[in-house]
């Protein structure tokens, strides 16, 4: 039987996997999860730095072959051959070939804006300073397909703490590399390059939010966003911006490339929500790459328990 394709079996499945997950966490994990669920997490006041914005991270044991729901990892081959990276091409299976010789070293990331300690870090410095850990996350593309990927990454919070956001900082703005000579897709004038994304400060500090430098135990390949990319697992994949060169703390909500290109289709939040359809298709189901039938999509991509508190009181239909 195919799991999770009929909506009516989802609650049972979810309940069972959560129970297993909580059991796996052990006593300390349970109290952290319960605490977080009871806590009120209003939107941050300017500059207030959250120290613990979520429940325990639902990553199974490092080296596991499944996510915490028991869903199998997507094969390495699929993860490196089926990509969205419009700077190269809009043809998913063409990205890997076009990105093959893309130079990702040397590489610098400028971190600035409303911070006490702006800094420019080389990718080597980033790797030295921030030890990575494995995080197995589901990734759900807004187009209706998904994968389960074992990332190597570190909490974005660690890097933000080091640059010390000022009290005016309310959002984080990310920018990808702009280099039309090396990135053929950037000659396509339909898109307002460079690729830009943004997070609210509390989303950026959330423990699930990582900067990834590897997957499946290897350094990222160019097609997956080498040398460093964002991964925000409860949001549609397009928020997880690749090949980052600039991170700015800002006071106003950043306008992403997708908001600018199609504001009626892509909002700032882009939280996975099976109840809010894309204007051109349903978001109720998804195809897991490697599987044939579709499965039900989950609220916040299955990370509801971890993130629901940061959106309390918000109309998620309006703030899509
Ligand atoms: N700079 C940049 N980042 C990007 C994209 C892109 O085109 N350019 N595509 C996004 C989309 S739509 C998805 S689904 C994911 C895909 O990540 P993957 O190819 O590593 O699976 O990257 C996101 N990050
Ligand atoms: Mo996507």
Coordinates of C-alpha atoms and ligand atoms in Angstrom, one line a residue:
X1 CA 0.0 0.0 0.0
X2 CA 1.2 3.5 -0.8
X3 CA 1.5 5.6 2.3
X4 CA 0.0 8.9 2.8
X5 CA -1.8 9.3 -0.6
X6 CA -5.4 9.2 0.8
X7 CA -6.0 12.4 2.9
X8 CA -8.2 10.4 5.3
X9 CA -5.3 8.3 6.5
X10 CA -3.0 11.3 7.1
X11 CA -4.1 12.2 10.7
X12 CA -3.5 8.6 11.9
X13 CA -0.2 8.4 10.2
X14 CA 0.9 11.8 11.5
X15 CA -0.2 10.9 15.0
X16 CA 1.7 7.6 15.0
X17 CA 4.9 9.1 13.6
X18 CA 4.8 12.0 16.0
X19 CA 4.4 9.6 18.9
X20 CA 7.3 7.6 17.7
X21 CA 9.3 10.8 17.2
X22 CA 8.6 12.0 20.7
X23 CA 9.4 8.6 22.2
X24 CA 12.7 8.7 20.2
X25 CA 13.5 12.1 21.7
X26 CA 13.5 10.8 25.2
X27 CA 12.5 12.6 28.4
X28 CA 14.4 15.8 27.8
X29 CA 13.1 16.1 24.3
X30 CA 9.6 15.6 25.4
X31 CA 9.7 18.4 27.9
X32 CA 11.3 20.8 25.4
X33 CA 8.6 20.0 22.8
X34 CA 5.8 20.3 25.3
X35 CA 7.2 23.6 26.6
X36 CA 7.6 25.1 23.2
X37 CA 4.1 24.1 22.2
X38 CA 2.7 25.9 25.3
X39 CA 4.7 29.0 24.9
X40 CA 3.4 32.1 23.2
X41 CA 5.8 33.4 20.6
X42 CA 4.6 36.8 19.5
X43 CA 6.4 38.4 16.6
X44 CA 9.6 39.8 17.8
X45 CA 10.0 43.4 18.8
X46 CA 12.8 45.1 17.0
X47 CA 16.2 43.8 17.9
X48 CA 14.9 41.3 20.4
X49 CA 17.0 38.3 19.8
X50 CA 15.2 35.0 20.3
X51 CA 17.4 32.4 22.0
X52 CA 15.1 29.4 21.6
X53 CA 12.5 29.8 18.9
X54 CA 11.3 26.3 18.5
X55 CA 10.9 22.8 19.8
X56 CA 13.5 20.1 19.5
X57 CA 14.7 19.6 15.9
X58 CA 13.0 16.6 14.4
X59 CA 16.1 15.1 12.9
X60 CA 16.5 11.4 13.3
X61 CA 19.8 9.8 14.2
X62 CA 22.6 11.0 12.0
X63 CA 23.2 8.5 9.2
X64 CA 19.6 7.4 9.2
X65 CA 18.0 6.3 5.9
X66 CA 14.7 7.9 6.6
X67 CA 13.2 11.1 8.0
X68 CA 11.4 11.1 11.4
X69 CA 8.2 9.9 9.7
X70 CA 10.0 6.9 8.3
X71 CA 10.0 8.2 4.7
X72 CA 13.0 7.0 2.7
X73 CA 15.7 9.5 1.7
X74 CA 15.6 10.6 -1.9
X75 CA 18.5 9.0 -3.8
X76 CA 21.7 11.0 -4.2
X77 CA 21.3 10.7 -7.9
X78 CA 17.9 12.3 -7.9
X79 CA 19.1 15.1 -5.6
X80 CA 21.9 16.1 -7.8
X81 CA 20.1 15.5 -11.2
X82 CA 16.7 17.1 -10.7
X83 CA 17.2 20.7 -9.7
X84 CA 15.6 24.1 -9.8
X85 CA 18.4 26.7 -10.4
X86 CA 17.1 29.3 -12.8
X87 CA 20.5 31.1 -13.0
X88 CA 21.6 28.1 -15.2
X89 CA 18.4 27.0 -16.9
X90 CA 14.7 26.4 -16.2
X91 CA 15.2 22.8 -17.4
X92 CA 15.5 20.8 -14.2
X93 CA 17.5 18.0 -15.8
X94 CA 19.8 20.4 -17.6
X95 CA 21.0 22.3 -14.5
X96 CA 23.7 19.7 -13.5
X97 CA 25.4 19.8 -16.9
X98 CA 25.4 23.6 -17.2
X99 CA 26.6 24.0 -13.6
X100 CA 29.3 21.5 -13.8
X101 CA 32.3 23.9 -14.1
X102 CA 30.8 26.7 -12.0
X103 CA 33.6 28.0 -9.7
X104 CA 32.5 28.1 -6.1
X105 CA 36.0 28.7 -4.6
X106 CA 37.2 31.2 -3.8
X107 CA 33.9 32.5 -2.5
X108 CA 33.0 35.3 -0.1
X109 CA 29.8 36.0 1.8
X110 CA 29.2 39.6 2.9
X111 CA 27.2 40.0 6.1
X112 CA 26.0 43.5 6.9
X113 CA 23.1 45.9 7.1
X114 CA 21.7 46.6 10.6
X115 CA 24.4 44.8 12.5
X116 CA 27.1 45.8 15.0
X117 CA 29.8 43.7 13.4
X118 CA 29.5 43.5 9.7
X119 CA 31.9 41.0 8.2
X120 CA 33.0 39.4 5.0
X121 CA 33.7 35.7 5.4
X122 CA 35.4 33.4 2.9
X123 CA 33.8 30.0 2.5
X124 CA 36.9 28.5 4.2
X125 CA 36.4 30.7 7.2
X126 CA 32.7 29.8 7.3
X127 CA 33.6 26.1 7.3
X128 CA 36.2 26.6 10.0
X129 CA 33.9 28.7 12.3
X130 CA 30.7 26.8 12.0
X131 CA 30.9 23.0 12.4
X132 CA 28.1 21.2 10.5
X133 CA 25.7 18.6 11.6
X134 CA 23.4 16.3 9.6
X135 CA 19.8 17.4 9.2
X136 CA 17.4 15.1 7.3
X137 CA 14.6 17.4 6.0
X138 CA 11.8 17.1 3.6
X139 CA 11.9 19.7 0.8
X140 CA 8.6 20.5 -0.9
X141 CA 8.8 22.6 -4.1
X142 CA 5.9 24.9 -4.8
X143 CA 5.4 23.1 -8.1
X144 CA 4.2 20.0 -6.3
X145 CA 7.1 17.6 -6.0
X146 CA 9.2 16.8 -3.0
X147 CA 12.4 15.1 -1.7
X148 CA 13.9 14.0 1.6
X149 CA 17.5 15.2 1.8
X150 CA 20.2 14.6 4.4
X151 CA 22.0 18.0 4.6
X152 CA 25.2 19.1 6.3
X153 CA 24.6 22.5 7.7
X154 CA 24.7 24.7 10.8
X155 CA 22.0 27.0 12.3
X156 CA 21.8 30.4 10.6
X157 CA 21.3 31.6 14.2
X158 CA 25.0 31.0 14.9
X159 CA 26.1 33.3 12.2
X160 CA 23.6 36.0 13.1
X161 CA 24.6 35.9 16.7
X162 CA 28.2 36.7 15.6
X163 CA 27.3 39.8 13.6
X164 CA 25.0 41.1 16.3
X165 CA 21.8 42.5 14.7
X166 CA 20.9 46.0 16.0
X167 CA 17.5 46.8 17.5
X168 CA 16.2 48.0 14.1
X169 CA 16.8 44.7 12.4
X170 CA 13.5 42.9 11.7
X171 CA 14.2 40.8 8.6
X172 CA 17.1 39.0 6.9
X173 CA 17.7 39.6 3.2
X174 CA 19.7 37.0 1.2
X175 CA 21.2 37.5 -2.2
X176 CA 22.6 34.8 -4.6
X177 CA 25.6 35.4 -6.9
X178 CA 25.1 37.7 -9.9
X179 CA 27.4 36.9 -12.8
X180 CA 25.7 36.7 -16.2
X181 CA 29.0 35.7 -17.8
X182 CA 29.0 32.4 -15.8
X183 CA 25.3 32.0 -15.3
X184 CA 23.6 31.8 -18.7
X185 CA 20.1 32.0 -17.2
X186 CA 20.8 35.5 -15.9
X187 CA 20.7 36.7 -19.5
X188 CA 17.0 35.9 -19.3
X189 CA 15.6 39.4 -18.7
X190 CA 12.2 38.1 -17.6
X191 CA 13.6 37.7 -14.0
X192 CA 14.9 40.5 -11.8
X193 CA 18.3 39.1 -11.0
X194 CA 20.0 38.5 -8.7
X195 CA 17.9 35.9 -6.9
X196 CA 16.8 37.5 -3.6
X197 CA 15.0 35.9 -0.6
X198 CA 14.0 37.0 2.9
X199 CA 13.0 35.7 6.3
X200 CA 11.5 37.4 9.3
X201 CA 14.0 37.6 12.1
X202 CA 12.3 34.9 14.2
X203 CA 12.1 32.6 11.2
X204 CA 15.8 33.2 10.6
X205 CA 16.7 32.3 14.2
X206 CA 14.5 29.2 14.3
X207 CA 16.5 26.1 15.0
X208 CA 15.2 24.4 11.9
X209 CA 16.7 27.1 9.7
X210 CA 20.2 26.2 8.5
X211 CA 22.9 27.2 6.1
X212 CA 24.0 24.1 4.3
X213 CA 27.4 23.4 2.8
X214 CA 26.9 19.7 2.0
X215 CA 24.5 16.8 1.5
X216 CA 24.8 13.1 1.7
X217 CA 28.1 13.7 3.5
X218 CA 29.7 15.4 0.5
X219 CA 30.3 19.1 -0.2
X220 CA 27.4 20.6 -2.2
X221 CA 27.7 20.4 -5.9
X222 CA 27.0 23.6 -7.9
X223 CA 23.6 22.5 -8.9
X224 CA 22.5 22.2 -5.3
X225 CA 23.7 25.7 -4.4
X226 CA 27.4 25.4 -3.6
X227 CA 29.2 26.5 -1.7
X228 CA 26.5 27.7 0.8
X229 CA 22.8 27.8 0.6
X230 CA 19.8 28.3 2.9
X231 CA 17.5 25.5 3.9
X232 CA 14.1 26.4 5.5
X233 CA 12.2 23.1 5.5
X234 CA 8.7 24.3 6.4
X235 CA 8.6 26.7 3.5
X236 CA 8.3 26.0 -0.3
X237 CA 11.7 25.2 -1.8
X238 CA 12.1 28.5 -3.5
X239 CA 12.8 30.2 -0.1
X240 CA 15.9 28.0 0.2
X241 CA 18.2 30.3 -1.8
X242 CA 21.3 28.9 -3.3
X243 CA 24.9 30.1 -3.7
X244 CA 24.6 33.0 -1.3
X245 CA 27.0 36.0 -1.5
X246 CA 25.2 38.5 0.7
X247 CA 23.2 38.5 3.9
X248 CA 21.8 41.8 5.2
X249 CA 19.8 42.5 8.3
X250 CA 17.1 45.0 7.3
X251 CA 14.1 46.8 8.9
X252 CA 11.6 46.3 6.0
X253 CA 10.2 43.1 4.6
X254 CA 12.6 42.2 1.6
X255 CA 11.0 41.8 -1.8
X256 CA 12.1 38.4 -3.2
X257 CA 12.7 37.7 -6.9
X258 CA 9.4 35.6 -6.9
X259 CA 7.4 38.4 -5.2
X260 CA 8.7 40.8 -7.8
X261 CA 8.0 38.5 -10.8
X262 CA 4.6 37.3 -9.8
X263 CA 3.2 39.0 -6.6
X264 CA -0.2 37.3 -6.9
X265 CA 1.4 33.9 -7.0
X266 CA 4.3 34.1 -4.5
X267 CA 4.1 35.8 -1.2
X268 CA 6.8 36.6 1.4
X269 CA 6.0 33.7 3.7
X270 CA 5.6 30.8 1.3
X271 CA 4.9 28.4 4.2
X272 CA 3.9 25.0 2.9
X273 CA 0.1 25.0 3.2
X274 CA -2.1 22.3 1.5
X275 CA -5.1 24.4 2.1
X276 CA -3.9 27.5 0.2
X277 CA -3.8 26.7 -3.5
X278 CA -1.4 28.3 -6.0
X279 CA -3.6 30.4 -8.3
X280 CA -2.8 27.9 -11.1
X281 CA -2.8 24.5 -9.2
X282 CA -3.7 22.7 -6.0
X283 CA -1.2 22.4 -3.2
X284 CA -3.1 19.5 -1.5
X285 CA -0.8 16.8 -2.8
X286 CA 2.7 16.3 -4.0
X287 CA 4.8 13.7 -5.8
X288 CA 7.8 12.5 -3.8
X289 CA 10.6 12.1 -6.4
X290 CA 11.2 8.4 -6.8
X291 CA 7.6 7.5 -6.1
X292 CA 4.7 7.1 -8.6
X293 CA 1.6 8.1 -6.8
X294 CA 1.0 11.4 -5.1
X295 CA 0.8 11.8 -1.4
X296 CA -1.0 14.4 0.8
X297 CA 1.0 17.5 1.5
X298 CA 1.4 18.4 5.1
X299 CA 0.8 21.7 6.9
X300 CA 4.2 23.5 7.2
X301 CA 5.6 20.4 5.4
X302 CA 5.2 18.3 8.5
X303 CA 7.0 20.8 10.8
X304 CA 3.8 22.2 12.2
X305 CA 4.6 21.3 15.8
X306 CA 7.9 23.2 15.5
X307 CA 6.8 26.4 13.8
X308 CA 3.1 26.9 14.3
X309 CA 3.7 29.1 17.4
X310 CA 5.6 31.8 15.4
X311 CA 2.6 32.4 13.2
X312 CA 0.0 32.6 15.9
X313 CA -2.8 35.1 15.2
X314 CA -1.7 35.5 11.6
X315 CA -4.1 34.9 8.7
X316 CA -2.1 32.4 6.7
X317 CA -4.4 32.8 3.7
X318 CA -3.6 36.5 3.4
X319 CA 0.0 36.0 4.5
X320 CA 0.7 33.3 1.9
Ligands
LIG1 N1 19.6 31.1 -6.4 C1 18.6 30.2 -6.6 N2 18.1 29.6 -5.5 C2 17.1 28.7 -5.6 C3 16.5 28.5 -6.9 C4 17.0 29.2 -8.0 O1 16.5 29.1 -9.1 N3 18.0 30.1 -7.8 N4 15.4 27.6 -7.0 C5 14.7 27.3 -5.7 C6 13.7 26.2 -5.9 S1 12.3 26.6 -6.7 C7 13.9 25.0 -5.3 S2 12.6 23.9 -5.3 C8 15.2 24.7 -4.6 C9 15.7 23.4 -5.2 O2 16.8 22.9 -4.6 P1 17.7 21.7 -5.1 O3 17.9 21.8 -6.6 O4 18.9 21.7 -4.3 O5 16.8 20.5 -4.8 O6 16.1 25.7 -4.7 C10 15.7 27.0 -4.5 N5 16.8 27.9 -4.5
LIG2 MO1 10.8 25.1 -6.1

